[in-house]
Each structure stands twice: as structure tokens, then as C-alpha cells.
Amino acid sequence: MSRSVFGNYFIVSTWGESHGRGIGAVVDGCPAGLSLSPEDIQRYLDRRRPGQSRYTTARKEGDQVEILSGVFEGRTTGTPISLLVPNLDQRSRDYGNIAYSYRPGHADYTFDQKYGFRDYRGGGRSSGRETIGRVAAGAIAAKILGELGIEFTTYTKSIGPVSIETLDRKEISNNPFYMPDAQAAKKAGEYLESCMAEHDSAGGIIECRINGVPAGLGDPVFGKLDAMLAQAVMSIGAVKAVEIGEGIQAASLKGSDDNDGFSVVNGTVTKTSNHAGGIMGGISDGSEIVLRAAVKPTSSISQPQQTITQDHENITLVVKGRHDPVIVPRAVVVVESMCAITLVDALLSNMSSRMDHIRSFYKK
Amino acid sequence: MSRSVFGNYFIVSTWGESHGRGIGAVVDGCPAGLSLSPEDIQRYLDRRRPGQSRYTTARKEGDQVEILSGVFEGRTTGTPISLLVPNLDQRSRDYGNIAYSYRPGHADYTFDQKYGFRDYRGGGRSSGRETIGRVAAGAIAAKILGELGIEFTTYTKSIGPVSIETLDRKEISNNPFYMPDAQAAKKAGEYLESCMAEHDSAGGIIECRINGVPAGLGDPVFGKLDAMLAQAVMSIGAVKAVEIGEGIQAASLKGSDDNDGFSVVNGTVTKTSNHAGGIMGGISDGSEIVLRAAVKPTSSISQPQQTITQDHENITLVVKGRHDPVIVPRAVVVVESMCAITLVDALLSNMSSRMDHIRSFYKK
Amino acid sequence: MSRSVFGNYFIVSTWGESHGRGIGAVVDGCPAGLSLSPEDIQRYLDRRRPGQSRYTTARKEGDQVEILSGVFEGRTTGTPISLLVPNLDQRSRDYGNIAYSYRPGHADYTFDQKYGFRDYRGGGRSSGRETIGRVAAGAIAAKILGELGIEFTTYTKSIGPVSIETLDRKEISNNPFYMPDAQAAKKAGEYLESCMAEHDSAGGIIECRINGVPAGLGDPVFGKLDAMLAQAVMSIGAVKAVEIGEGIQAASLKGSDDNDGFSVVNGTVTKTSNHAGGIMGGISDGSEIVLRAAVKPTSSISQPQQTITQDHENITLVVKGRHDPVIVPRAVVVVESMCAITLVDALLSNMSSRMDHIRSFYKK
Amino acid sequence: MSRSVFGNYFIVSTWGESHGRGIGAVVDGCPAGLSLSPEDIQRYLDRRRPGQSRYTTARKEGDQVEILSGVFEGRTTGTPISLLVPNLDQRSRDYGNIAYSYRPGHADYTFDQKYGFRDYRGGGRSSGRETIGRVAAGAIAAKILGELGIEFTTYTKSIGPVSIETLDRKEISNNPFYMPDAQAAKKAGEYLESCMAEHDSAGGIIECRINGVPAGLGDPVFGKLDAMLAQAVMSIGAVKAVEIGEGIQAASLKGSDDNDGFSVVNGTVTKTSNHAGGIMGGISDGSEIVLRAAVKPTSSISQPQQTITQDHENITLVVKGRHDPVIVPRAVVVVESMCAITLVDALLSNMSSRMDHIRSFYKK
């Protein structure tokens, strides 16, 4: 399945443009009997809401989710859950040269090449607002995982050149960057101030740690859990790299440093290290899953940039309006959502992998 | 689609274990009328063959492909192409403690957790031999792409700490590491000697550059071309990270450095740079696609390692036999194959993306 | 793909329950550049609207469609098209024994068995209202087909024991049953009067004829065009049989009667007969596609019926409210919609079946 | 998924042509730990073998299956099972006018239209031999179902105008037609003699009854169990209609006759009738599933027939060689196999439909 549909068992279909009627998602294959309220979803959406600090856009989006189907008397029914977040700002306006020219770093040119024309209002389908559908669906996935004791710690690992040096979980929600290191957050703020002064933008790295994942999720070969996570996370707009465990560093390690040994401690299987990031041969091993995503700097900057119009004239473009100097903090919950959706898909798939499990399920 | 089936239009299904009867692939959805011979496929398989230098295992695999279906009078018929590479070495032997204990860095433990038991002979389905099916199918994909002028340059960018400093395409096939830099290849050889002396192993980075890709391939949202490439490449056994364009470095750049401008030169649209690696908003932009995969060091090393048996006893394991001290050179063609398969899938999908194209196709 | 998602290229995802917030569909993979307005869709929805005669329920549904995404300046953009038909009647009411007992002929029992509980309001997801999503998506498919000169003639072939004897296309919209035979329509009306007098219901047969389909649609083996049509049409609530061409009658013919010969007349390939119904070996042959669906009688009747409660008590149930004595006329457009969706999927898929077509597409 | 791949969980991919190297299937997603031997599969293949009576072709096919992967020490490993049936007869021969003309009733014309050319040897991929892959995979599915107490009774219900009047299960394997009625079998033999004397052929109806299916299999809307069965069975070469329960007869019944009541007898839920054929709202209800397939008469007859060459000349064609005057008996096991594959897919899918089941699976 490709395009705007993701997953084989927990199937998420998203839709909507930046300045259309709204953004939505349909979740098909959600198990019946899950307690679910709009608040469960709203809590996730609020984590990606702009206007939370001076480092994110001042636009008031105030995205409110409505559940249109699939929930009856507070519980999921097993049928498709339709989620709608109306766009508050659908005013027609003057999009000026945006309508006719190709913004560097954006998908304007490629959409025109593929489709022959494009919805140029605010980026259309390639707007960051597209991620609302992912987060709405991800909140449902995370709720399922939560009931099984699977928990996420997702945070900003770096902004521009500023990296965290500690991992203080309690600090994550204390700063506008979702960094688990108060000192790094302070420096990141200073770095962003300098970017803003230069009409420039920054990128960063998001790290997602998932605990409580049972061993056995994921399939050999193409359906490896890390492969599905890679698709899921790389499909987020500005992500340019995905790493599992040691990630790119693994390439320069020696086997004796990278291999994780096993040990039985007090009757429990443990690993002596976790360079693999919780996935071996594409299947979860029961230890912490560790994934990182590299996010490029915000494409919209208010510096003059060289580009062309759709009529192939060379121009200098200045993108107006206020834009997030960094999108990393808002993308933290998007990465978490995509990981949650992927994990639920693997979780449901895995239930039928053994004949003894099938027998005991059906012959009770 | 997950498990051992990949793609939505050009559908590749692989099968086979290390010490079973053989390894194979079925390619469904290959367009009719492609000229195809066993030699077209053999050429690719030969690039992953072991025993080509002292840095790869001395086992004689001599994998020979047979085309069992889907080709008539030298051309593909549009029906499934079944490819078989018989395993020459199917002898029963003493697998010793491998059968009962979990090798660090391998999928032994996770297979047992998922399936309740495993084919322990040579790693079974999680053996490196599994990639034969990928390469056989990839050769067909590459042939399709070649007819459209789409060409690959894939090589080893680094082994352990040794990175290339030049990109000399002609050098790639001159050294056992497929490095485009003779000097680096020499240093890599020295580094591997030292690893072998220490009974240790190395990893490395593979880079794939694809030229001639038309603009417009890939879909917005989940079916982004880079997302599909990430799944495809991360699904290769030892890959721990996938990067597109600037990749992880993009995270520390500023927007003004990372954005690619457009320019019309002599009537042709060009980009002023290619930090994006040829993909914008998930859709190819017509410039060179650049992808990197980080490969972890070979898991099988002949040092004693701490692990457990399936009965949960702590043991020290020494994995016998001769193993590649580095698998990166042999994985070069595997990365290329997975990229080729992904591109063909995107290529076929894209043909129906515009109503005007559909009209002119059917109303001729 | 299963559940509430249909198609591989033109992907339709539907959602919604009888008494929820609304019914909707998301169409992903619709080609860009199709002119599309709400009226295009409304026209189809109006064909399934109740309250059009005394033989359909008097409820005022007045379903109005809204296009929430995927259309910009009157044309499809290639991104998902979200369609919403709000439910006007969402009042909470007393569902009485329906909530606790299993109506014969309905899905009440099986939903409870599968999901552990069910949305009992008006049948929930298994309500006839579910077909609104199909028809909304089908209208888009039909518009694509119409632009290629592919046209549908769909009608009621029989109601209970009353069958048509002529096929007068102009008559179809002249009677409340969509029968192409005024005499048969009159008799059908009389038959339904007698059913209503007995508090009983009737079924019937719907026939769909599709003209202008190019040869070559459909795939060998599992993706045969007739197989995909069979899934599509059998997935409609009350359908219990699907026939292609001679259908069930083919079983009693001899080969010499059933085989369609070929003939070249004035330079054009024609068939000497069309017993096959336009599909040979799963692939369209360019002649008229003929499909029939048998629809069972309406399950809701106001006679006392023997059934059980969810607590396994035997009871006699009387289903209150007014119900269509026959749903066949309203299902005509649903059958047409599912055929249209299936054909578009096959149409898009077929564009990439030949290497020469791919070459001329990409090397222009 | 379309083309030659079927299923979402239990994924069957088939390949092979009539006169190529062989016919095969790859089964991915088969649960681990199923005891499986070549004999389990051979038993099914033997049921479709020709040359068993004077009413089927005298060709010696003697198809022998080999298991190439996915089974270790007699049990499935959870990885793809590759099945190969070599074609014994691959001799090059003179196909005469078959190579250049379009046989009535066959897929010759449509293959040429779709693919531009075709493998004309024995029908290529559209040969009846294609069903070998279905039966080989179906045998595995049936083995899984057998372990859960799900059993098939599949037989010929009619040949030409001759229908069974009794259902004597023990008689099914006593006559060459797999008819559960000795008298009808005798009459069918006489009817076929007359067909053969006239160089003509016959069709017939196959009925499949499945007992022991748990309630709850199948999904609402597009993934209905009857819809998936319809696709599965209609995808078999010569099938022109699929019926569930009352099937086409339901169209002429009244609701009060067609509805199945429920009753609790000795604490067990039973239905007072089974007009629905075991499926309500697309979900199995626990009673017997009843499906019928109408098979057209054999297309190859040795009468002169009007047709055209690929160069569009009108000719009279006589198809040489000996052909089955009826394929219905050999197709019985094919229908059973496709139903088995579909049921296993639904069975695996259903395991994750309820949150309470997921909780108890993972939190043990």
C-alpha cells in the first residue's frame, strides 16, 4: 500500500490540505473494545500545536478533533474511525508569487511535475498540517500500546549544532523544545535567536525510545520492524535520515564492540548492551527500541532566494509570512505517532505467527 | 504488504534459507516485452558472490540462476517470473552449539521468540544468502530502468574508519571493496587485515547515486519515494541507518545552506545545488538521487562472546567457520537492487497519476 | 487489502454508521486534473435516495455530499478526496429490543460474535446507509470512465418472480424500479403491493452492462477482472450471487453453444456472440461487459419472527418502523458504483503492463 | 493485491505456464509449527490429476510436488514455503495455427491485446495447469483448517443438465465425477458420452460445504467473507458465477422465507434454517458455509469454429489434440483450495479484532 494509506492491519488513511476544509484520518482495523474519547486524541494534537513559544509560528491553529465514526458508547466498535480536524483558516487570500514560482526546499516544483498543477495555498497536501492526520491516528495507536504497557519517550536530541548531554525525562515538557536537558534547551534557544536574526532556520534530531515492546514483533525480510519504522518516519515531510540503535555509528564500530551479548540474570533474559536498538534480524528482542530521525532546517526563510517561475523565468523570491525557525519540537509527536502506528501494525500481525497460538485461540 | 513480499505494482516475493534447497524470487507485475536472459540476472548475482578476494569467505557458492517462468522467446510475458538459485551446499552437518545457543548480533534469539523454534542451519531465512532473491529481482528492475536511461553508481563509501576522498567511477570495479578511490581501498585493506588479526570484523557505508530519474516519481505522504527507499534498504539484514541527500548532516545545517535553488540554464531547469538528494516532498525532482546505507560490522566473529543457550544457561560462545570480516562490498549490489526495485514500482505507479495521460493512453 | 479499503491504484476507504455523525469515503489515487464538482457526486447519491416512491422508505434522508479535500479550482489534485455525507438523523431514541436481540437476516449476531458488542442503532456499520460511501466514490470513478467513453446501463432485471422481457433503456428512469420494461414494472408494483399486504418483502436481480471498455483490462490469475468485480459486488450487503455473461446458465450449455467466435468485419475485430460477458481469461475483450447480482429480500419485515436475545433467551421479535419492501431499485446505483470503482482500478493498473508503453511514456 | 498474489495474511503467490519449466507457489505468512510433508500436498494435487477416467485427458501429467523452503524438521518455520511442480512435458513442438489464431473461449485474444504477444504453448499462463499452484497452496491451508476442526465437503452438483438428487458423502470418491449421487453420476457419464460423440463439451456446478467454521470470520464492508470467497472462486479460469447460500434463488424468495431465525437449544445457539449459507453481513455465523461455482463447458472442442488470426484474417479453426470433455470434476479440488486459502486468511485476520483478545495474548 502506498500513497496516503499506511499499514496492513491497522490501516491509516489520511487526507486534507493546508487551506482546504480540514485535515482528517480514517483508521481501519482498530480492535474493538478500546476505550476512546476525543480527549485521548486531543492530548496528542496539542503536542504539535504551534504558537506555544516564540520559536513556533504565531498563527492560532487551535486544532480540535472530532470523532465522526467507529466509537459507540465510548468504545471502538472495530469499524473505521473517522477523525476530522476542521481548518479554521480557509480564507481566500493573495498568495502572490507563491502561486507561480517554486519555493526552494518545498515540493512546489515536484508536485507540478507530477500532477500538472498544484494547490498552492500554504503548500496544499505537502504542508506541515498534513501531519495532523498522522498524529490523530497515532494517538489511537499509542492508546492501544499504553494498555499493553508499551511506552514512548520521544524528545529533541539536537537543534542545529546543540546536542543534549543528559536524558532527564522530567525535563522534556519543561522547555519549548522538548529537550531532556535544560542546559541544552537554553543553548538551543540562543542558537535559534541568532538564526532568526539572520532570517534563517535550523534543523535537528529527534530520538524516540520505546519500552515494554514484547519480543517477536516484525517479520523477516521486507517486513522487518526496523524497515517499517524507516518507511514510517522517513515519510514525514522534512526527515532526511533514520537510524536504529547505533545507526550510522555502527558503520565504524568493530563487531566485538557492536554485538550485544545475552545473559540470564535472576532467571530473566537480558542483553549485555543494546547497540542494536532493540531489533535483531528485523524482529524486536524485548529491549528498548531506539530510533533517531534527522530533520532538515525549515525550508521557508525570509531571505531572498534564487528560483524560477512555472514559466521558467529566473527570479529572486522572498517568502513572506511568519514561519517556524525550527520545526523539530513540533515534529517530536509526529515521529512518536508514526512509530506507534507501525508498532500496532506489527503487534496485530504477530498474533497469528504460530500454529500453537492459533490453536489455543480458536479451540477454547 | 509486508513479510517477504515487496512492492505494489512490481511485486517481488522472495523465499529460501541458507541450507535449504535453494533461494528464489517471484517477480509479478513485470511489464511484458522486456528482453531478458539468465545472463542479465547472473551479472548481478556475480557482484554479490563470495570468494572474490581474501576479505570475503572462501566458500564456493557459485550461485547460478534459472528462469523458471514468465519469459517466452527471450522476452517477458507480463506473467510472474520465477527465479531459482539452487543451494549447492545442503549437506547435513554438525551445527554444534549454534543449534542451541543464541549468537550475538544474529537473529537466533528473536526467531525463537517469534516462531517458537528456528531453522538454525547457517542462519536459515536470516542468512545473508536471503539477499540472493533481492539481487535476482533487482537485476530485472535494473534492466527496465536501463532501457529508460536510468543508471546506478553504487559503491563503498567507507569501511570502518576509512572513507573515500574521491569519486572515480572507473576505479569502483578495480578493487575488492568497490571503492571509487584506490587510495582508500588500499587503506581499507590494511584496516581489514588488522581486524582479521584480532578475530574481529568491520562495517561501512554504501552510497547509491541514481541518474536519469524523471521528475514525478513517488507519492505525497506515506508513499514518498524516499520513504519507500528507506523501507527497501533498511530491510537489508545489517543496515542500521538510511540517509537521503545530506542525510543526518541536514540536521545541523541552516535553511539557507540546505535549500536548493532553481535556475533555468539554456532553457533547461536545473538546481543550483542538490542537498535534497533528488527528492523533494517525497517526489523525484529529476536530479541525481543520492542515498546512503550504514552497514554494521559482521556479527560472526571468532572471538569468545558471552551469550545464553535456549535453555537459558549463560555460556561463552565461539562461532566457528570462516566468515567475511566485512560484508559491505558484497552488500553494494544488494542496496542497488533494492533501490532499483523501489524505483520501478514508483515508475509504474506514476503512469496513472494524471487524467491527461490516461486520456491520451486510452483514446488513441 | 480487506476491511473497509478497496482497490490497489484507485483506493477507496469508507467509514460511517447509520446513526453516527455521517458517512464518508476517502478516494486516494484519483488522477489529477479531473474536473469534479459536488453535483457530479450528488447525481449518483440521488439515485439511491429513499422516499422516491411508496415502495421505498418514507424517511427523509436527503443526503448531501461535501467535498472536504483533493479538489482545487474545480479539478482533482491527485491527492486524497475526502467526501462527507452528514447524517441528519442522529437523535437518541429507544431502540427497544433491537439493542438486545438478534434480528433474523441481519448482521446483529455476527457482529456481536466478532467484536464482543455492537452499535445497534439502525444496524450501525452494516446498515444500508454504508453504501453511501460506495456511491460517492463510485460517482468519481464513473466520471473518469465517462471521459474515456465507458458507459453504464444498470437496471433491475427482476423483482421477486417478475422479470423484464424487453430492454428499453429510455424506460429505466420512468418507473420507481429502474426496470427497462414498463409492463414488468407494472407487474412488479402489483407484486410488491401483495408483499406489503402480507408484511413481507421481496428481492430481485440487478444487471449491469458496460460499454466502451477497452480490451486488456484485468490480470491473469487472482486479479482477473471478473474476480475483482465479483468481490466488489458480492461485498454489497444483500448480494448473494454474482454472474458474468451467461453466468450460472453457462454450466448447462455445451461448448459449441457457449464459445464466442471472432470475426473481422470491415476491418474491425468483433465477436460472433458474447456469452462470456466481455471478459476472457479474466481480461476484457472490448465487447460489452455483462454482470448480474442477485439481491435477497429485505431482512426487516414486520411479521413476528423467532429469534434470541444476547442473553440467549428464545423470543418472538417484531421489528418496528417502516422498511423498504424491496431494496433492489436503490441498490442499482450501488452495483454500478462498485463496478465503476473496479474498472478504474483495472484501467490504471493496465497502463504499465507493456514495456513499449512504458518506454513511450517516459522517453518523450 | 491483485495479479498472481492473493491474501493479506496468508499470502499466496503463484507462477508458471503450461509448457514452461514448472508450476509453483510461494506461501508467505503460514504460521510456524505446522506439521507439513510433501504427502500432505500431493494428496490434494492427486485430486486434480488428469487421466483418471475416460472423461479426462489421457495425458500423463503425474504432477509431483517438491517443498523447496519454509519447512525444517517436518514443521513450517513461519518463513515462505516454496512449492515446485516440474512440468514433465516441455518438448518443443509444432503448435500450428494455435500460435497465430485466437481459439474461441480461450484467453488468446485478450492476452495479445494486453501484452502485445503471448506464450501460445498450451495456453501459457491461462492454461488449466495454472491451478496446480492454487491446489498446492490450498493443501497447506486445508491442513491448518483441519487442525481446527474445519472440514470441507466439495463435490460436483451438476454436469450439463444432470443434477444430483441426493447428498451421499461416501459416494463422492466412488465415481469419476466426484458426485455424491451414484445415479446422477451414471447419467452424467451418459451425457458426456453424447457430448464426446458430437465433439462437444459440458460444464457444470461445484458445491462446497464447510463445517466447523467459528463465528466471527470476515470483515464488514469490502472484506466480507463472502466477497473474498467470490473473488477467490471467480478467479478460477472457467468459473462464471458464484453463489452463497440460496444464491440466485434468494432473489425470488420473500423475506419471511429467506430469513434465518435463531434458537437456543440445550443452551446452544442454532439457526432455524441456513438460507444465508453461513455468512451474515459478511461474517461467518458458525453454521455451515455453502458456496456454489458455475463452470462453463470446456472451451477446446474438436469442431470447426469461426475465428480470426492475429493478422485479422477470418478462418475456420479446428483445435487438435485430446481435451477433457468436462473439467468440472478436476476443478472440485480447485474450488475447495481457493475456499481454504480464503478462510485461513480470514482466520488469521480475525485474531486481532478485539482489544480483550490482544490484551490476553500479550499480557500473559
XYZ file of N, CA and C in Angstrom, chain B residues 203-315:
339
model
N 32.369 -2.722 9.679
C 31.185 -2.312 8.925
C 31.564 -1.255 7.910
N 30.582 -0.510 7.448
C 30.900 0.527 6.485
C 29.656 1.185 5.922
N 29.888 2.090 5.005
C 28.775 2.844 4.414
C 28.756 2.629 2.900
N 27.565 2.390 2.388
C 27.363 2.212 0.947
C 26.616 3.420 0.421
N 27.065 3.938 -0.715
C 26.374 5.088 -1.302
C 25.855 4.702 -2.686
N 24.621 5.112 -2.946
C 23.994 4.793 -4.221
C 23.562 6.089 -4.892
N 24.049 6.318 -6.106
C 23.680 7.514 -6.875
C 22.932 7.064 -8.125
N 21.779 7.662 -8.347
C 20.932 7.240 -9.459
C 20.704 8.424 -10.383
N 21.098 8.252 -11.630
C 20.953 9.334 -12.606
C 19.926 9.007 -13.670
N 19.297 10.040 -14.157
C 18.337 9.867 -15.247
C 16.917 9.611 -14.775
N 16.689 9.729 -13.479
C 15.335 9.506 -12.950
C 14.438 10.675 -13.357
N 13.322 10.415 -14.017
C 12.441 11.517 -14.385
C 11.821 12.164 -13.148
N 11.508 13.432 -13.241
C 10.792 14.097 -12.151
C 9.390 13.511 -12.047
N 8.868 13.428 -10.837
C 7.483 12.996 -10.662
C 7.296 11.632 -10.021
N 8.383 10.894 -9.763
C 8.197 9.576 -9.148
C 8.037 9.693 -7.634
N 7.162 8.889 -7.080
C 6.896 8.939 -5.647
C 5.569 9.619 -5.404
N 5.022 9.378 -4.243
C 3.719 9.947 -3.910
C 3.843 10.785 -2.646
N 2.977 11.756 -2.490
C 2.990 12.518 -1.243
C 2.659 11.601 -0.058
N 2.941 12.036 1.113
C 2.586 11.378 2.371
C 3.288 10.018 2.537
N 2.574 8.920 2.777
C 3.246 7.680 3.192
C 4.025 7.011 2.062
N 3.608 7.260 0.833
C 4.268 6.608 -0.291
C 5.378 7.459 -0.896
N 5.964 8.332 -0.099
C 7.077 9.148 -0.600
C 8.176 8.243 -1.150
N 8.838 8.703 -2.197
C 9.889 7.896 -2.791
C 11.002 7.628 -1.787
N 11.356 8.631 -0.995
C 12.425 8.403 -0.014
C 11.970 7.457 1.093
N 10.685 7.484 1.422
C 10.168 6.571 2.447
C 10.209 5.131 1.947
N 9.830 4.942 0.690
C 9.851 3.586 0.141
C 11.287 3.085 0.006
N 12.190 3.973 -0.394
C 13.602 3.597 -0.460
C 14.130 3.246 0.928
N 13.687 3.991 1.924
C 14.162 3.729 3.283
C 13.715 2.353 3.748
N 12.455 2.002 3.487
C 11.998 0.657 3.855
C 12.821 -0.396 3.114
N 12.952 -0.176 1.818
C 13.635 -1.150 0.967
C 15.055 -1.418 1.456
N 15.772 -0.357 1.772
C 17.183 -0.501 2.111
C 17.354 -0.914 3.572
N 16.517 -0.376 4.457
C 16.616 -0.772 5.873
C 16.244 -2.249 6.046
N 15.507 -2.793 5.087
C 15.118 -4.207 5.213
C 16.269 -5.160 4.889
N 17.396 -4.613 4.436
C 18.570 -5.462 4.196
C 19.219 -5.760 5.540
N 19.519 -7.026 5.722
C 19.978 -7.531 7.010
C 20.730 -6.614 7.949
N 21.901 -6.139 7.601
C 22.765 -5.466 8.565
C 22.684 -3.951 8.515
N 21.724 -3.409 7.760
C 21.642 -1.950 7.619
C 21.024 -1.323 8.864
N 21.672 -0.315 9.418
C 21.195 0.339 10.647
C 20.816 1.798 10.447
N 21.036 2.356 9.261
C 20.651 3.745 9.009
C 20.539 3.962 7.516
N 19.601 4.826 7.153
C 19.437 5.203 5.752
C 19.370 6.728 5.674
N 20.136 7.276 4.745
C 20.159 8.726 4.565
C 19.836 9.081 3.121
N 19.167 10.204 2.943
C 18.889 10.748 1.610
C 19.557 12.121 1.515
N 20.276 12.364 0.432
C 20.912 13.671 0.248
C 21.862 13.979 1.395
N 21.697 15.145 1.999
C 22.569 15.494 3.132
C 22.392 14.548 4.308
N 21.263 13.914 4.370
C 21.017 12.938 5.424
C 21.137 13.542 6.796
N 21.864 12.866 7.653
C 21.937 13.292 9.041
C 22.591 14.663 9.177
N 23.446 15.010 8.214
C 24.082 16.335 8.261
C 23.072 17.464 8.092
N 21.954 17.179 7.429
C 20.948 18.221 7.223
C 20.487 18.806 8.546
N 20.526 17.975 9.581
C 20.034 18.416 10.894
C 20.833 19.572 11.452
N 22.082 19.701 11.049
C 22.896 20.779 11.625
C 23.124 21.940 10.660
N 22.553 21.863 9.481
C 22.654 22.972 8.530
C 21.604 24.046 8.821
N 21.847 25.228 8.271
C 20.819 26.260 8.289
C 20.007 26.178 6.990
N 18.812 26.692 7.025
C 17.941 26.641 5.853
C 18.592 27.243 4.616
N 19.310 28.331 4.814
C 19.926 28.999 3.662
C 21.026 28.147 3.036
N 21.589 27.230 3.813
C 22.611 26.329 3.267
C 21.994 25.065 2.666
N 20.860 24.656 3.212
C 20.289 23.369 2.811
C 19.334 23.476 1.619
N 18.666 24.635 1.512
C 17.717 24.785 0.398
C 18.429 24.740 -0.951
N 17.819 24.036 -1.902
C 18.330 24.015 -3.272
C 17.542 25.011 -4.113
N 18.221 25.971 -4.697
C 17.541 26.910 -5.587
C 17.303 26.285 -6.955
N 16.459 26.948 -7.729
C 16.235 26.515 -9.110
C 16.784 27.574 -10.052
N 17.141 27.111 -11.230
C 17.664 28.037 -12.226
C 17.380 27.460 -13.611
N 17.018 28.375 -14.522
C 16.844 27.916 -15.902
C 18.109 28.286 -16.673
N 18.781 27.252 -17.178
C 20.027 27.461 -17.906
C 19.849 26.905 -19.322
N 19.989 27.746 -20.280
C 19.783 27.324 -21.677
C 18.442 26.610 -21.866
N 17.441 27.135 -21.205
C 16.102 26.589 -21.387
C 15.810 25.348 -20.573
N 16.791 24.907 -19.796
C 16.595 23.686 -19.008
C 16.559 24.007 -17.519
N 15.588 23.403 -16.824
C 15.501 23.621 -15.388
C 16.633 22.857 -14.698
N 17.405 23.551 -13.910
C 18.434 22.881 -13.112
C 18.310 23.351 -11.674
N 18.958 22.622 -10.799
C 19.011 23.054 -9.407
C 20.399 23.626 -9.143
N 20.447 24.636 -8.285
C 21.737 25.267 -8.003
C 22.569 24.436 -7.036
N 21.932 23.449 -6.425
C 22.646 22.512 -5.549
C 21.733 21.302 -5.403
N 22.214 20.260 -4.723
C 21.385 19.056 -4.563
C 21.480 18.492 -3.156
N 21.297 19.375 -2.176
C 21.298 18.912 -0.784
C 20.175 17.918 -0.532
N 19.088 18.059 -1.280
C 17.920 17.205 -1.056
C 18.143 15.781 -1.550
N 19.167 15.582 -2.370
C 19.410 14.233 -2.889
C 18.378 13.791 -3.904
N 17.843 14.750 -4.648
C 16.989 14.394 -5.790
C 15.530 14.136 -5.481
N 15.137 14.334 -4.233
C 13.743 14.070 -3.848
C 13.216 15.242 -3.031
N 12.131 15.839 -3.481
C 11.521 16.977 -2.780
C 10.078 16.634 -2.446
N 9.709 16.701 -1.176
C 8.342 16.374 -0.778
C 7.982 14.948 -1.143
N 8.998 14.089 -1.212
C 8.756 12.680 -1.487
C 8.677 12.329 -2.957
N 8.897 13.328 -3.825
C 8.769 13.126 -5.265
C 10.100 13.470 -5.936
N 10.533 12.645 -6.881
C 11.806 12.885 -7.561
C 11.748 14.210 -8.309
N 12.878 14.931 -8.301
C 12.892 16.248 -8.964
C 13.706 16.233 -10.255
N 14.156 15.071 -10.662
C 14.877 14.972 -11.927
C 16.385 15.038 -11.776
N 16.853 15.439 -10.594
C 18.304 15.467 -10.399
C 18.768 14.146 -9.771
N 20.038 14.022 -9.552
C 20.610 12.769 -9.057
C 20.032 12.392 -7.691
N 19.589 11.150 -7.576
C 19.147 10.653 -6.275
C 20.366 10.108 -5.547
N 20.505 10.532 -4.294
C 21.668 10.124 -3.503
C 21.191 9.491 -2.201
N 21.592 8.264 -1.979
C 21.176 7.516 -0.790
C 22.385 6.837 -0.168
N 22.402 6.807 1.146
C 23.469 6.089 1.848
C 22.883 5.107 2.859
N 23.563 3.978 2.997
C 23.145 2.977 3.975
C 24.330 2.640 4.861
N 24.097 2.647 6.165
C 25.157 2.272 7.107
C 25.004 0.793 7.455
N 26.081 0.062 7.237
C 26.071 -1.386 7.470
C 26.888 -1.697 8.714
N 26.309 -2.452 9.615
C 27.030 -2.773 10.852
C 28.124 -3.807 10.569
N 29.069 -3.930 11.470
C 30.129 -4.929 11.263
C 29.548 -6.343 11.269
N 30.180 -7.255 10.550
C 29.772 -8.654 10.518
C 29.583 -9.185 11.946
N 28.452 -9.818 12.163
C 28.159 -10.312 13.512
C 29.002 -11.523 13.883
N 29.280 -12.377 12.904
C 30.041 -13.594 13.206
C 31.525 -13.279 13.340
N 32.027 -13.365 14.547
C 33.460 -13.167 14.778
C 33.960 -14.356 15.579
N 35.238 -14.641 15.414
C 35.719 -15.861 16.087
C 36.344 -15.571 17.450
N 35.900 -14.482 18.045
C 36.270 -14.231 19.446
C 35.248 -14.897 20.353
N 35.660 -15.257 21.550
C 34.672 -15.771 22.521
C 33.696 -14.644 22.887
N 32.402 -14.982 22.912
C 31.402 -13.978 23.270
C 30.431 -14.534 24.317
N 29.938 -13.629 25.118
C 29.010 -14.028 26.177
C 27.602 -14.160 25.611
N 26.963 -15.295 25.886
C 25.580 -15.424 25.432
C 24.878 -16.501 26.250
N 23.702 -16.903 25.792
C 22.930 -17.919 26.521
C 22.469 -19.015 25.558
N 22.125 -20.155 26.142
C 21.516 -21.226 25.349
C 20.001 -21.020 25.348
N 19.354 -21.852 24.546
C 17.887 -21.725 24.527
C 17.265 -22.198 25.839
N 18.065 -22.908 26.633
C 17.584 -23.322 27.958
C 17.977 -22.321 29.039
N 18.423 -21.156 28.574
C 18.730 -20.042 29.477
C 19.924 -20.293 30.393
N 20.912 -20.976 29.846
C 22.188 -21.093 30.570
C 23.154 -20.058 30.027
N 23.895 -19.421 30.897
C 24.932 -18.498 30.438
C 26.122 -19.290 29.910
N 26.594 -18.955 28.719
C 27.759 -19.637 28.148
C 28.679 -18.632 27.444
